[in-house]
Structures are given as C-alpha cells and as structure tokens.
Amino acid sequence: MFLQRSSRVLQRQWRVCQGLHRTAESQVRATLIRGFQTTKNLQVVKPVLLADIGEGIVECEIIQWFVEPNARVEEFSPLCEVQSDKASVEITSRFSGVVKKLYYEAGEMAKVGKPFVDIDIQGGASQEDLNTLTAPEPATKDVSEPLNKDSLSQPPRLQSLEGKTIEPSTQEEPKLQPPVKKGKCASLATPAVRHLSKEVNVDINDIQGTGRDGRVLKEDIYKFIEKRDSPSQPAQPTSPFSATPPSDTDKQTETTIPLTNTQHQMFKTMTRSLTIPHFLYADEIDFSQLYELRRRLNKVVAQSAKEGEISKLTYLPFIVKAVSMALYQYPVLNARVDIDTDTSRPALVHRSQHNVGVAMDTPSGLLVPVIKNVGAKSVITIGSELARLQSQAAAGRLSPQDLSGGTITVSNIGNIGGTYVSPVIVEKEVAILGIGRMRTIPAFDDQDKVVKKHVCNFSWSADHRVVDGATMARAADLVRKIVEEPDSMILHLR
C-alpha cells in the first residue's frame, strides 16, 4: 500500500517536470523566432531600382555619386546625380540605411528600372515601398561584384595583367611634383564642366579642383591645359575631333565621334519632326516703338530691382507675351494633333494654357525649356522666369519639368546671328516662331521723310495638315501689330 502511494507521487512529479520542460522549450523557441523576424524587418539588403525621371527616358548617365560603399544615408539624402537626354536630376534615398554596393561608375549609362545601388534598409519600411523601389531577390547567388569596391576617394592603381605594379618609365621626363591629396569630391563637376573637359580631351580626374571640397571648375581646366602645353610648346587651340593637327597627306581619313546625350535626343526629335509637313511664313516687324518702350521700362526696372530680381528686360518677354495674346484668338496654333489608335482618325486637342518653349544655346547643346502658363503672367514675370531658365540651362541644372509640357515654341536665333530662319516644328506642336537679328535701317515715315527704324524678321513654320496659310498669316499679322504697338498690351493685362 505504501509502495503504491509512493509510486503515484513520483509519477505526478515526473509529469510536472516534463510539462515545465516543454513550456520552457516553447518559450525559448518563440523568443528565437521573434528575434529572427525582428532582425528581418530592421535590416533588408536589397537593390534599389532607378526610377523613371521623365517621359520616355530609358537610360541616363551617372554624373556623380554622393555616397560610397559602407556610407550611412538618411531618408531623402542625395545618392547620385544623373544626366538624362537633356536634364540633370539628383536621385535621393527613400530609406535610411547603409550603402552596400554601387552598380555603376561615374560616366556610365544606367538603365531606368534596373538596380543602381544596394542599400541595407534599416528601420520601418512598408512592404509596398520595398516592392516598388527595390528589385526582387535574385534566384541564384551569382551576383556581379560592385564596380567600385574601393572608396570613391581612393585613386586607382596601375597594374599589369599579372597583377604586378607597373614600374615608371626610365626615360628622362620632367620632374613631377608630389601628388596633392584631393578632396572626396575631386572628381565631381557640373555637366557644363564635364562637357568642356570632353571637348578639350582632358580627363577630369587628372585635374586638381579649386572649388568646394576639391570640385573641378572651368578655370581649373583652362589652367591645366596651359600648364600642360607650356613646357614644350605654346598653347594651341584644341579640337574635339583630334588632339594633334591633321597631317598633310593625300589619303582621306574618317573619325567616328559618338553623339552626346543632347545630340542623341535632338536626332530622335528632329527625325520624328520629318513626318510633319512644314510651310514657312515670314514677315518684317518694326521694333521702333518697342525699342523706346523697353528703354523707358528698363530705367524703372533698374531702380526698383531688389536682390535676386532681374534689372533689365530683353525683347524676348514682350514677344512671348504677344504670341500668347494672339493664341487666344487663334487657339489652333496652341493645339496638338492626336491620332486615335483604334480608328486611325486624326483629331485636334486644344489646350487651355499657353506653355511657350524657348530654344536656348547651352554648353551641352540645344535645349528648349518651357515658360508655363504665359497667359497668366506679366512681362516682368516672364522675364524673371526666362532669366531663371537661362541660368539653369547654362549650369546644366534644368529639371524634367522645365523641359516638358510645351505647346508652342519661340526660337531667338537672332541673338547669335542671321536675319531669316526656317524653324522646325517640335512633335506635339503645330507651330513655331523663329526670330531674326534686329537691325537699324533707313525708312520713310508717313510724311515721306527718311527716318531711322529698328526692324526684325519673324519666320513662322506651321503644320500644314491642320493649319492653313490664311490662318497662319492672320495670326502672324496680329503678333506683328502687338509688337509694333506694344502699348496695346496694357489693354490685355490679366
């Protein structure tokens, strides 16, 4: 009897011990699982995709990196600057984390929608954002190594194919000064400076920059060329086609020069413009009254201009405003042709805002930034916006928004030279105005007396599929009247 009770007590104690053991084991397993899930949420290394930065852009050039592997980045901090066909854009980070890998070197072409950087994403990131901005996990582990394993600020070392360091040449050479340590941004420069370095056939990494953080400026390139050419011979003008003067031979040689991004975009745009049947309409405009009005207004503008505001008006804001005023009476010139994909029937799409594109000559080539909603702007506001776009274009800092949405274009070729021009219509527009050089001529007034006049030629091109000659002539005549009698603009102020 005593032995039976003792055995039952031992059995109960054994079952209690087994239950406690199972409970502790399940708690430890749950703790480990929770810890693993937390780590997965806080640290996710994924390739970030290069987002679409404009209409129809499939690739862009990496101008400069602002980060390097193992660098810490915060949300909305800049990662790199890219150059599309015509605009440069800074790509920012959507997450905080640590950069693990860069897929491209500066100067290489990156594909839109493909990975361009790996970031160890840290912090709370929604799965939807991760799926949108990051690439799916690769199926295999055969992932290419980053192109720049070393620090971006570390200069490359010359090595032979066997991996040995190449010894310097034993020939007599001018004694070089010890290399100066460059800043971490030594290879960074604006697109205009990079374009200049390509034109003069100079590697920008060989130049010691004097800008902020060692950035290379235009003056640094000129000084580098002068210093490079001065020991042996006087500096000679360089050519983008050949570093040495052509030899006097009877054999014809050809050199293939790849198109720049801007030239490539111009090639595609003008090729599409060939499908538009153009017709030209030209007229001579008397600028005499506008010349006097502008002279008086510039005195007022110069006295009232504050810091950061324009202090002088050119003729172009008046012309752009005159074109916009004419578009209210002839809206067909502000329309675009649309062809239905199902029925192949064409239609005209009228647009309410007058977004006037202005062709500009920049260091990187022809650009056409757009002044938005000209109808709601005054002449001084148009002048300010025009000055901003010119400044941004010269620095290569135009955004995709500055270059899109145009409804009609004005090309002021006269500030370079030329009296007449046959402008080419841009796709999704039906008209364009080309402005020649203003000149002073003797003319007869109403009393048959010889007077001095300031005249300029306006050359219009229109899409003859939807715009007839009479409509274009009437619209051009209205623009002429507004420019020749600029006081009439006061009656149409908004």
CSV table of C-alpha atoms in Angstrom, one decimal:
chain,number,residue,atom,x,y,z
A,1,MET,CA,0.0,0.0,0.0
A,2,PHE,CA,2.8,2.4,1.0
A,3,LEU,CA,4.8,1.5,-2.1
A,4,GLN,CA,1.7,2.1,-4.4
A,5,ARG,CA,1.2,5.6,-3.0
A,6,SER,CA,4.9,6.4,-3.3
A,7,SER,CA,4.9,5.4,-7.0
A,8,ARG,CA,1.9,7.5,-7.7
A,9,VAL,CA,3.5,10.6,-6.1
A,10,LEU,CA,6.7,10.0,-8.2
A,11,GLN,CA,4.7,9.7,-11.4
A,12,ARG,CA,2.9,13.0,-10.7
A,13,GLN,CA,6.2,14.8,-10.0
A,14,TRP,CA,7.7,13.4,-13.3
A,15,ARG,CA,4.7,14.6,-15.3
A,16,VAL,CA,5.0,18.1,-13.7
A,17,CYS,CA,8.8,18.2,-14.6
A,18,GLN,CA,8.1,17.2,-18.2
A,19,GLY,CA,5.4,19.9,-18.5
A,20,LEU,CA,7.8,22.6,-17.1
A,21,HIS,CA,10.5,21.5,-19.6
A,22,ARG,CA,8.1,21.6,-22.5
A,23,THR,CA,6.9,25.1,-21.5
A,24,ALA,CA,10.5,26.5,-21.2
A,25,GLU,CA,11.4,24.9,-24.5
A,26,SER,CA,8.4,26.5,-26.3
A,27,GLN,CA,9.2,29.9,-24.7
A,28,VAL,CA,12.8,29.8,-25.9
A,29,ARG,CA,11.7,28.7,-29.4
A,30,ALA,CA,9.2,31.6,-29.6
A,31,THR,CA,11.9,34.1,-28.4
A,32,LEU,CA,14.2,32.9,-31.1
A,33,ILE,CA,11.5,33.2,-33.8
A,34,ARG,CA,10.6,36.7,-32.7
A,35,GLY,CA,14.2,37.7,-32.7
A,36,PHE,CA,14.7,36.4,-36.2
A,37,GLN,CA,11.6,38.2,-37.5
A,38,THR,CA,12.6,41.5,-35.9
A,39,THR,CA,16.1,41.3,-37.5
A,40,LYS,CA,14.5,40.7,-40.9
A,41,ASN,CA,12.3,43.7,-40.5
A,42,LEU,CA,15.1,46.0,-39.4
A,43,GLN,CA,17.8,45.0,-41.9
A,44,VAL,CA,16.9,44.3,-45.5
A,45,VAL,CA,19.7,44.4,-48.1
A,46,LYS,CA,18.0,44.9,-51.5
A,47,PRO,CA,19.0,46.5,-54.8
A,48,VAL,CA,17.2,49.9,-55.3
A,49,LEU,CA,15.8,50.5,-58.8
A,50,LEU,CA,16.4,53.6,-60.8
A,51,ALA,CA,13.0,55.3,-61.1
A,52,ASP,CA,11.6,56.9,-64.2
A,53,ILE,CA,12.7,60.6,-64.3
A,54,GLY,CA,10.9,61.7,-67.4
A,55,GLU,CA,8.7,60.9,-70.4
A,56,GLY,CA,10.2,58.1,-72.5
A,57,ILE,CA,13.6,58.1,-70.9
A,58,VAL,CA,15.1,54.6,-70.8
A,59,GLU,CA,18.7,55.4,-69.7
A,60,CYS,CA,20.7,58.2,-68.1
A,61,GLU,CA,24.3,58.9,-67.4
A,62,ILE,CA,25.7,58.8,-63.8
A,63,ILE,CA,27.3,62.2,-63.5
A,64,GLN,CA,28.5,61.9,-59.9
A,65,TRP,CA,28.0,59.8,-56.7
A,66,PHE,CA,27.4,61.5,-53.4
A,67,VAL,CA,27.9,58.2,-51.5
A,68,GLU,CA,30.3,55.3,-51.4
A,69,PRO,CA,30.0,51.7,-50.1
A,70,ASN,CA,29.6,51.4,-46.3
A,71,ALA,CA,28.4,55.0,-46.1
A,72,ARG,CA,25.5,55.8,-44.0
A,73,VAL,CA,22.5,57.5,-45.8
A,74,GLU,CA,19.4,59.1,-44.3
A,75,GLU,CA,15.9,59.3,-45.8
A,76,PHE,CA,15.8,62.0,-48.7
A,77,SER,CA,19.5,62.4,-48.7
A,78,PRO,CA,21.1,62.6,-52.2
A,79,LEU,CA,22.6,59.4,-53.6
A,80,CYS,CA,23.7,60.5,-57.1
A,81,GLU,CA,23.2,63.0,-59.9
A,82,VAL,CA,22.1,61.6,-63.3
A,83,GLN,CA,22.0,63.3,-66.7
A,84,SER,CA,19.2,62.3,-69.0
A,85,ASP,CA,18.9,63.4,-72.6
A,86,LYS,CA,18.6,67.0,-71.6
A,87,ALA,CA,18.3,67.4,-67.8
A,88,SER,CA,20.3,66.5,-64.8
A,89,VAL,CA,18.4,65.2,-61.7
A,90,GLU,CA,19.5,64.3,-58.2
A,91,ILE,CA,18.3,60.9,-57.1
A,92,THR,CA,17.5,60.8,-53.3
A,93,SER,CA,17.1,57.9,-51.0
A,94,ARG,CA,13.7,56.9,-49.8
A,95,PHE,CA,15.0,55.0,-46.8
A,96,SER,CA,17.7,55.2,-44.1
A,97,GLY,CA,20.4,52.6,-44.1
A,98,VAL,CA,23.9,51.7,-45.3
A,99,VAL,CA,25.1,51.7,-48.9
A,100,LYS,CA,26.4,48.2,-49.7
A,101,LYS,CA,27.1,48.3,-53.5
A,102,LEU,CA,27.2,50.8,-56.4
A,103,TYR,CA,26.3,49.2,-59.8
A,104,TYR,CA,27.8,52.0,-62.0
A,105,GLU,CA,30.8,54.2,-62.1
A,106,ALA,CA,30.5,57.9,-62.8
A,107,GLY,CA,30.2,58.4,-66.5
A,108,GLU,CA,28.5,55.1,-67.2
A,109,MET,CA,24.9,54.7,-68.5
A,110,ALA,CA,22.3,53.4,-66.1
A,111,LYS,CA,19.1,51.7,-67.2
A,112,VAL,CA,15.8,53.0,-65.9
A,113,GLY,CA,14.0,50.3,-63.9
A,114,LYS,CA,17.2,48.4,-63.2
A,115,PRO,CA,19.2,48.3,-59.9
A,116,PHE,CA,21.7,51.0,-59.4
A,117,VAL,CA,22.6,50.8,-55.7
A,118,ASP,CA,22.3,48.3,-52.9
A,119,ILE,CA,21.1,49.7,-49.5
A,120,ASP,CA,20.9,47.9,-46.2
A,121,ILE,CA,17.5,49.3,-45.4
A,122,GLN,CA,17.2,49.9,-41.6
A,123,GLY,CA,14.0,51.0,-39.8
A,124,GLY,CA,10.3,50.6,-40.5
A,125,ALA,CA,9.8,50.3,-44.3
A,126,SER,CA,6.4,49.1,-45.7
A,127,GLN,CA,6.4,46.1,-47.9
A,128,GLU,CA,4.7,48.1,-50.6
A,129,ASP,CA,7.5,50.6,-50.7
A,130,LEU,CA,10.1,47.9,-50.8
A,131,ASN,CA,8.3,46.2,-53.7
A,132,THR,CA,8.1,49.5,-55.7
A,133,LEU,CA,11.6,50.7,-55.3
A,134,THR,CA,13.6,47.5,-54.9
A,135,ALA,CA,14.3,44.6,-57.2
A,136,PRO,CA,13.1,41.1,-56.4
A,137,GLU,CA,15.5,38.7,-54.7
A,138,PRO,CA,17.8,37.0,-57.3
A,139,ALA,CA,17.2,33.3,-58.0
A,140,THR,CA,20.9,32.5,-57.7
A,141,LYS,CA,23.8,33.7,-55.8
A,142,ASP,CA,25.7,34.6,-59.0
A,143,VAL,CA,25.6,38.4,-58.4
A,144,SER,CA,28.1,40.7,-60.0
A,145,GLU,CA,30.6,42.4,-57.7
A,146,PRO,CA,30.3,46.1,-57.3
A,147,LEU,CA,32.2,48.1,-59.8
A,148,ASN,CA,33.8,50.3,-57.2
A,149,LYS,CA,34.8,48.1,-54.3
A,150,ASP,CA,37.4,50.6,-53.1
A,151,SER,CA,36.5,54.0,-51.7
A,152,LEU,CA,35.5,56.6,-54.3
A,153,SER,CA,38.1,58.9,-52.9
A,154,GLN,CA,40.9,56.4,-53.3
A,155,PRO,CA,42.8,56.9,-56.6
A,156,PRO,CA,43.2,53.8,-58.9
A,157,ARG,CA,46.4,51.9,-59.0
A,158,LEU,CA,48.1,51.0,-62.3
A,159,GLN,CA,48.5,47.2,-62.5
A,160,SER,CA,49.6,44.8,-65.2
A,161,LEU,CA,47.7,41.8,-66.4
A,162,GLU,CA,49.6,39.6,-63.9
A,163,GLY,CA,48.6,41.9,-61.1
A,164,LYS,CA,52.0,43.4,-60.6
A,165,THR,CA,52.5,47.1,-60.1
A,166,ILE,CA,53.8,48.8,-63.3
A,167,GLU,CA,57.1,50.5,-62.8
A,168,PRO,CA,57.5,54.0,-64.0
A,169,SER,CA,59.4,54.6,-67.3
A,170,THR,CA,63.2,55.0,-67.1
A,171,GLN,CA,63.2,57.7,-69.8
A,172,GLU,CA,64.1,61.2,-68.9
A,173,GLU,CA,61.0,63.1,-68.0
A,174,PRO,CA,60.4,66.4,-66.3
A,175,LYS,CA,60.5,66.1,-62.6
A,176,LEU,CA,56.9,65.9,-61.3
A,177,GLN,CA,55.8,67.4,-58.0
A,178,PRO,CA,54.5,65.1,-55.4
A,179,PRO,CA,50.7,64.5,-55.9
A,180,VAL,CA,48.4,66.7,-53.9
A,181,LYS,CA,45.8,64.9,-51.9
A,182,LYS,CA,42.4,65.5,-53.4
A,183,GLY,CA,39.2,66.1,-51.6
A,184,LYS,CA,36.4,63.5,-51.6
A,185,CYS,CA,34.6,65.5,-54.3
A,186,ALA,CA,37.6,66.0,-56.6
A,187,SER,CA,36.0,64.1,-59.5
A,188,LEU,CA,32.7,65.9,-59.1
A,189,ALA,CA,31.8,68.7,-61.5
A,190,THR,CA,28.7,70.2,-63.2
A,191,PRO,CA,27.6,68.8,-66.6
A,192,ALA,CA,28.9,72.0,-68.3
A,193,VAL,CA,32.4,71.5,-66.8
A,194,ARG,CA,32.3,67.8,-67.8
A,195,HIS,CA,31.3,68.8,-71.3
A,196,LEU,CA,34.2,71.2,-71.6
A,197,SER,CA,36.6,68.5,-70.4
A,198,LYS,CA,35.4,66.2,-73.1
A,199,GLU,CA,35.7,68.9,-75.8
A,200,VAL,CA,39.3,69.6,-74.9
A,201,ASN,CA,40.1,65.9,-74.5
A,202,VAL,CA,41.1,66.1,-70.8
A,203,ASP,CA,40.5,63.5,-68.1
A,204,ILE,CA,38.7,65.4,-65.3
A,205,ASN,CA,40.3,63.1,-62.7
A,206,ASP,CA,43.7,64.4,-63.6
A,207,ILE,CA,42.8,68.0,-62.6
A,208,GLN,CA,43.2,69.4,-59.1
A,209,GLY,CA,40.0,71.2,-58.4
A,210,THR,CA,39.9,74.5,-56.5
A,211,GLY,CA,36.1,74.5,-55.9
A,212,ARG,CA,34.3,73.4,-52.7
A,213,ASP,CA,35.6,70.1,-51.5
A,214,GLY,CA,38.0,70.0,-54.4
A,215,ARG,CA,35.4,70.2,-57.2
A,216,VAL,CA,36.8,71.0,-60.6
A,217,LEU,CA,35.8,74.3,-62.2
A,218,LYS,CA,36.2,75.6,-65.7
A,219,GLU,CA,39.1,77.8,-64.7
A,220,ASP,CA,40.9,74.7,-63.4
A,221,ILE,CA,40.6,73.0,-66.9
A,222,TYR,CA,42.0,76.1,-68.6
A,223,LYS,CA,44.9,76.3,-66.2
A,224,PHE,CA,45.6,72.6,-66.6
A,225,ILE,CA,45.7,72.9,-70.4
A,226,GLU,CA,48.0,75.9,-70.2
A,227,LYS,CA,50.3,74.2,-67.7
A,228,ARG,CA,50.4,71.0,-69.7
A,229,ASP,CA,51.2,72.7,-73.0
A,230,SER,CA,53.6,75.4,-71.7
A,231,PRO,CA,56.8,73.3,-71.1
A,232,SER,CA,57.2,72.1,-74.7
A,233,GLN,CA,55.3,74.5,-76.9
A,234,PRO,CA,52.9,77.4,-76.7
A,235,ALA,CA,49.3,76.5,-76.0
A,236,GLN,CA,47.3,75.9,-79.2
A,237,PRO,CA,43.6,75.7,-79.6
A,238,THR,CA,42.4,72.2,-79.1
A,239,SER,CA,39.8,70.4,-81.2
A,240,PRO,CA,37.2,67.9,-80.1
A,241,PHE,CA,37.9,65.8,-83.1
A,242,SER,CA,41.7,65.4,-82.9
A,243,ALA,CA,44.4,66.1,-80.3
A,244,THR,CA,47.0,66.7,-82.9
A,245,PRO,CA,46.8,68.8,-86.1
A,246,PRO,CA,45.9,66.8,-89.3
A,247,SER,CA,48.8,65.6,-91.4
A,248,ASP,CA,49.3,66.8,-94.9
A,249,THR,CA,48.5,63.6,-96.8
A,250,ASP,CA,46.5,62.6,-99.9
A,251,LYS,CA,44.6,59.9,-98.1
A,252,GLN,CA,41.2,60.8,-96.6
A,253,THR,CA,40.7,59.7,-93.1
A,254,GLU,CA,37.4,59.5,-91.2
A,255,THR,CA,36.9,59.6,-87.4
A,256,THR,CA,33.8,58.3,-85.7
A,257,ILE,CA,32.5,60.6,-82.9
A,258,PRO,CA,29.6,59.2,-80.8
A,259,LEU,CA,26.7,61.6,-80.2
A,260,THR,CA,26.3,63.2,-76.9
A,261,ASN,CA,23.1,62.7,-74.9
A,262,THR,CA,21.8,66.0,-76.0
A,263,GLN,CA,22.7,65.4,-79.7
A,264,HIS,CA,21.1,61.9,-79.5
A,265,GLN,CA,17.8,63.4,-78.2
A,266,MET,CA,17.9,66.1,-80.9
A,267,PHE,CA,18.5,63.4,-83.5
A,268,LYS,CA,15.4,61.5,-82.3
A,269,THR,CA,13.2,64.6,-82.0
A,270,MET,CA,14.1,66.0,-85.4
A,271,THR,CA,13.7,62.6,-87.1
A,272,ARG,CA,10.1,62.5,-85.7
A,273,SER,CA,9.6,66.1,-86.9
A,274,LEU,CA,10.3,64.9,-90.5
A,275,THR,CA,6.8,63.4,-90.5
A,276,ILE,CA,5.2,66.9,-90.2
A,277,PRO,CA,4.6,68.8,-93.5
A,278,HIS,CA,6.0,72.3,-92.9
A,279,PHE,CA,5.2,75.6,-94.6
A,280,LEU,CA,7.0,78.8,-93.9
A,281,TYR,CA,5.6,82.3,-93.5
A,282,ALA,CA,7.9,85.3,-92.9
A,283,ASP,CA,7.2,89.0,-92.2
A,284,GLU,CA,9.2,92.1,-91.2
A,285,ILE,CA,8.4,93.7,-87.9
A,286,ASP,CA,9.1,97.4,-86.9
A,287,PHE,CA,10.6,97.4,-83.4
A,288,SER,CA,10.9,101.2,-83.1
A,289,GLN,CA,8.1,101.7,-80.6
A,290,LEU,CA,9.1,98.6,-78.6
A,291,TYR,CA,12.7,99.9,-78.6
A,292,GLU,CA,11.6,103.1,-76.9
A,293,LEU,CA,9.2,101.4,-74.5
A,294,ARG,CA,11.8,98.9,-73.4
A,295,ARG,CA,14.4,101.7,-72.9
A,296,ARG,CA,11.9,103.6,-70.6
A,297,LEU,CA,10.9,100.5,-68.7
A,298,ASN,CA,14.5,99.4,-68.1
A,299,LYS,CA,15.1,102.6,-66.2
A,300,VAL,CA,12.2,101.8,-63.9
A,301,VAL,CA,13.2,98.1,-63.5
A,302,ALA,CA,16.8,99.0,-62.8
A,303,GLN,CA,15.7,101.4,-60.0
A,304,SER,CA,13.2,99.1,-58.4
A,305,ALA,CA,15.0,95.8,-58.7
A,306,LYS,CA,15.8,94.0,-55.5
A,307,GLU,CA,18.5,91.4,-54.8
A,308,GLY,CA,17.8,88.3,-56.9
A,309,GLU,CA,15.5,90.1,-59.3
A,310,ILE,CA,16.2,91.0,-62.9
A,311,SER,CA,17.4,94.5,-63.6
A,312,LYS,CA,16.9,94.6,-67.3
A,313,LEU,CA,14.3,93.4,-69.8
A,314,THR,CA,15.1,92.0,-73.2
A,315,TYR,CA,12.8,92.0,-76.2
A,316,LEU,CA,12.0,88.3,-75.8
A,317,PRO,CA,9.5,88.6,-72.9
A,318,PHE,CA,7.5,91.1,-75.0
A,319,ILE,CA,7.5,88.7,-78.0
A,320,VAL,CA,6.5,85.7,-75.9
A,321,LYS,CA,3.6,87.8,-74.4
A,322,ALA,CA,2.5,88.9,-77.8
A,323,VAL,CA,2.4,85.3,-79.1
A,324,SER,CA,0.3,84.3,-76.1
A,325,MET,CA,-2.2,87.2,-76.7
A,326,ALA,CA,-2.6,86.0,-80.3
A,327,LEU,CA,-3.2,82.4,-79.2
A,328,TYR,CA,-6.5,83.5,-77.6
A,329,GLN,CA,-7.9,84.4,-81.0
A,330,TYR,CA,-6.2,81.5,-82.9
A,331,PRO,CA,-6.2,78.6,-80.4
A,332,VAL,CA,-5.5,76.1,-83.2
A,333,LEU,CA,-1.8,77.2,-83.0
A,334,ASN,CA,-1.8,76.1,-79.4
A,335,ALA,CA,-3.2,72.6,-80.2
A,336,ARG,CA,-1.7,69.3,-80.9
A,337,VAL,CA,-2.5,66.5,-83.4
A,338,ASP,CA,-3.8,63.3,-81.9
A,339,ILE,CA,-4.4,60.1,-83.9
A,340,ASP,CA,-6.8,57.5,-82.5
A,341,THR,CA,-5.0,54.2,-82.3
A,342,ASP,CA,-8.2,52.2,-82.9
A,343,THR,CA,-9.7,54.1,-85.9
A,344,SER,CA,-6.6,55.9,-87.1
A,345,ARG,CA,-8.6,59.1,-87.4
A,346,PRO,CA,-6.8,62.3,-86.5
A,347,ALA,CA,-8.1,65.0,-84.2
A,348,LEU,CA,-7.0,68.3,-82.7
A,349,VAL,CA,-6.6,68.5,-79.0
A,350,HIS,CA,-6.9,72.1,-77.8
A,351,ARG,CA,-5.0,73.2,-74.7
A,352,SER,CA,-6.1,75.9,-72.3
A,353,GLN,CA,-2.7,77.0,-71.0
A,354,HIS,CA,0.0,78.7,-73.2
A,355,ASN,CA,3.3,76.9,-72.4
A,356,VAL,CA,5.8,78.6,-74.6
A,357,GLY,CA,9.1,76.8,-75.2
A,358,VAL,CA,12.2,78.9,-75.7
A,359,ALA,CA,15.1,77.4,-77.7
A,360,MET,CA,18.4,78.1,-75.9
A,361,ASP,CA,22.0,77.6,-76.9
A,362,THR,CA,23.8,75.9,-73.9
A,363,PRO,CA,27.2,74.3,-73.3
A,364,SER,CA,25.6,70.9,-73.7
A,365,GLY,CA,23.7,71.8,-76.9
A,366,LEU,CA,20.2,72.9,-77.9
A,367,LEU,CA,17.7,72.9,-75.1
A,368,VAL,CA,14.1,74.1,-75.1
A,369,PRO,CA,12.9,74.9,-71.6
A,370,VAL,CA,9.2,75.9,-71.2
A,371,ILE,CA,7.7,79.0,-69.6
A,372,LYS,CA,4.4,77.7,-68.2
A,373,ASN,CA,1.0,79.4,-68.3
A,374,VAL,CA,2.3,82.6,-70.1
A,375,GLY,CA,-1.3,83.9,-70.4
A,376,ALA,CA,-1.5,84.5,-66.7
A,377,LYS,CA,2.0,86.1,-66.4
A,378,SER,CA,3.1,89.7,-66.8
A,379,VAL,CA,6.0,90.8,-69.0
A,380,ILE,CA,8.3,91.3,-65.9
A,381,THR,CA,7.3,87.8,-64.6
A,382,ILE,CA,8.0,86.2,-68.0
A,383,GLY,CA,11.4,88.0,-67.9
A,384,SER,CA,12.2,86.7,-64.5
A,385,GLU,CA,11.2,83.1,-65.4
A,386,LEU,CA,13.3,83.4,-68.6
A,387,ALA,CA,16.3,84.5,-66.7
A,388,ARG,CA,15.9,81.6,-64.3
A,389,LEU,CA,15.7,79.1,-67.1
A,390,GLN,CA,18.7,80.6,-68.8
A,391,SER,CA,20.7,80.3,-65.6
A,392,GLN,CA,19.7,76.7,-65.0
A,393,ALA,CA,20.4,75.8,-68.6
A,394,ALA,CA,23.9,77.2,-68.6
A,395,ALA,CA,24.7,75.3,-65.4
A,396,GLY,CA,23.1,72.1,-66.7
A,397,ARG,CA,20.5,72.1,-63.9
A,398,LEU,CA,17.2,72.1,-65.8
A,399,SER,CA,14.7,69.6,-64.4
A,400,PRO,CA,12.4,67.4,-66.5
A,401,GLN,CA,9.5,69.6,-65.5
A,402,ASP,CA,11.3,72.6,-67.0
A,403,LEU,CA,11.7,70.8,-70.3
A,404,SER,CA,8.2,69.3,-70.7
A,405,GLY,CA,4.7,70.4,-71.4
A,406,GLY,CA,5.4,72.9,-74.3
A,407,THR,CA,2.5,73.9,-76.6
A,408,ILE,CA,4.3,76.3,-79.0
A,409,THR,CA,8.0,77.3,-79.4
A,410,VAL,CA,9.9,80.5,-79.9
A,411,SER,CA,13.5,80.3,-81.3
A,412,ASN,CA,15.5,83.5,-80.9
A,413,ILE,CA,18.4,82.7,-83.4
A,414,GLY,CA,18.9,86.5,-83.9
A,415,ASN,CA,20.9,86.9,-80.7
A,416,ILE,CA,23.6,84.8,-82.4
A,417,GLY,CA,23.2,86.0,-85.9
A,418,GLY,CA,21.1,85.6,-89.1
A,419,THR,CA,18.2,87.5,-90.5
A,420,TYR,CA,16.0,84.7,-91.7
A,421,VAL,CA,15.4,81.2,-90.4
A,422,SER,CA,13.3,78.2,-91.3
A,423,PRO,CA,12.4,76.7,-87.8
A,424,VAL,CA,11.4,73.1,-87.4
A,425,ILE,CA,8.2,72.2,-85.6
A,426,VAL,CA,8.6,70.1,-82.5
A,427,GLU,CA,6.5,67.0,-82.1
A,428,LYS,CA,3.1,67.5,-80.3
A,429,GLU,CA,3.0,71.1,-81.5
A,430,VAL,CA,1.7,72.7,-84.7
A,431,ALA,CA,3.6,76.0,-84.9
A,432,ILE,CA,7.0,77.6,-84.1
A,433,LEU,CA,8.3,81.2,-84.4
A,434,GLY,CA,11.9,82.0,-85.4
A,435,ILE,CA,13.2,85.5,-84.6
A,436,GLY,CA,16.0,87.0,-86.7
A,437,ARG,CA,18.6,89.7,-85.7
A,438,MET,CA,17.3,93.2,-85.1
A,439,ARG,CA,18.9,95.8,-87.4
A,440,THR,CA,18.7,99.5,-88.0
A,441,ILE,CA,17.6,100.7,-91.5
A,442,PRO,CA,16.6,104.0,-93.1
A,443,ALA,CA,12.9,104.1,-94.0
A,444,PHE,CA,10.2,106.6,-95.0
A,445,ASP,CA,7.7,107.8,-92.4
A,446,ASP,CA,4.1,108.9,-93.1
A,447,GLN,CA,5.3,112.3,-94.4
A,448,ASP,CA,7.9,110.7,-96.8
A,449,LYS,CA,10.8,111.7,-94.6
A,450,VAL,CA,13.7,109.4,-94.1
A,451,VAL,CA,13.8,108.1,-90.5
A,452,LYS,CA,15.8,105.5,-88.6
A,453,LYS,CA,13.8,102.3,-87.9
A,454,HIS,CA,14.6,99.2,-85.9
A,455,VAL,CA,13.3,96.1,-87.8
A,456,CYS,CA,13.4,92.4,-87.2
A,457,ASN,CA,12.2,89.4,-89.3
A,458,PHE,CA,9.7,86.9,-87.9
A,459,SER,CA,9.7,83.4,-89.6
A,460,TRP,CA,6.8,81.1,-88.8
A,461,SER,CA,6.5,77.4,-89.5
A,462,ALA,CA,3.2,75.6,-89.2
A,463,ASP,CA,1.9,72.1,-89.6
A,464,HIS,CA,0.1,72.2,-93.0
A,465,ARG,CA,-2.0,69.2,-92.1
A,466,VAL,CA,-4.2,71.2,-89.7
A,467,VAL,CA,-3.1,74.9,-90.2
A,468,ASP,CA,-3.8,76.6,-93.5
A,469,GLY,CA,-1.9,79.6,-94.8
A,470,ALA,CA,-4.6,82.2,-94.2
A,471,THR,CA,-4.9,81.3,-90.5
A,472,MET,CA,-1.1,81.5,-90.1
A,473,ALA,CA,-1.0,84.8,-91.9
A,474,ARG,CA,-3.7,86.3,-89.8
A,475,ALA,CA,-2.2,85.1,-86.5
A,476,ALA,CA,1.3,86.4,-87.6
A,477,ASP,CA,-0.2,89.8,-88.5
A,478,LEU,CA,-1.8,90.0,-85.1
A,479,VAL,CA,1.5,89.3,-83.4
A,480,ARG,CA,3.1,92.0,-85.6
A,481,LYS,CA,0.5,94.6,-84.6
A,482,ILE,CA,1.0,93.9,-80.9
A,483,VAL,CA,4.8,94.1,-81.2
A,484,GLU,CA,4.7,97.3,-83.3
A,485,GLU,CA,2.2,98.9,-80.9
A,486,PRO,CA,3.3,97.5,-77.5
A,487,ASP,CA,1.1,99.9,-75.6
A,488,SER,CA,-1.8,97.7,-76.6
A,489,MET,CA,-0.6,95.1,-74.2
A,490,ILE,CA,-1.9,97.3,-71.4
A,491,LEU,CA,-5.4,96.6,-72.6
A,492,HIS,CA,-4.9,92.9,-72.2
A,493,LEU,CA,-3.2,92.8,-68.8
A,494,ARG,CA,-4.5,90.0,-66.5
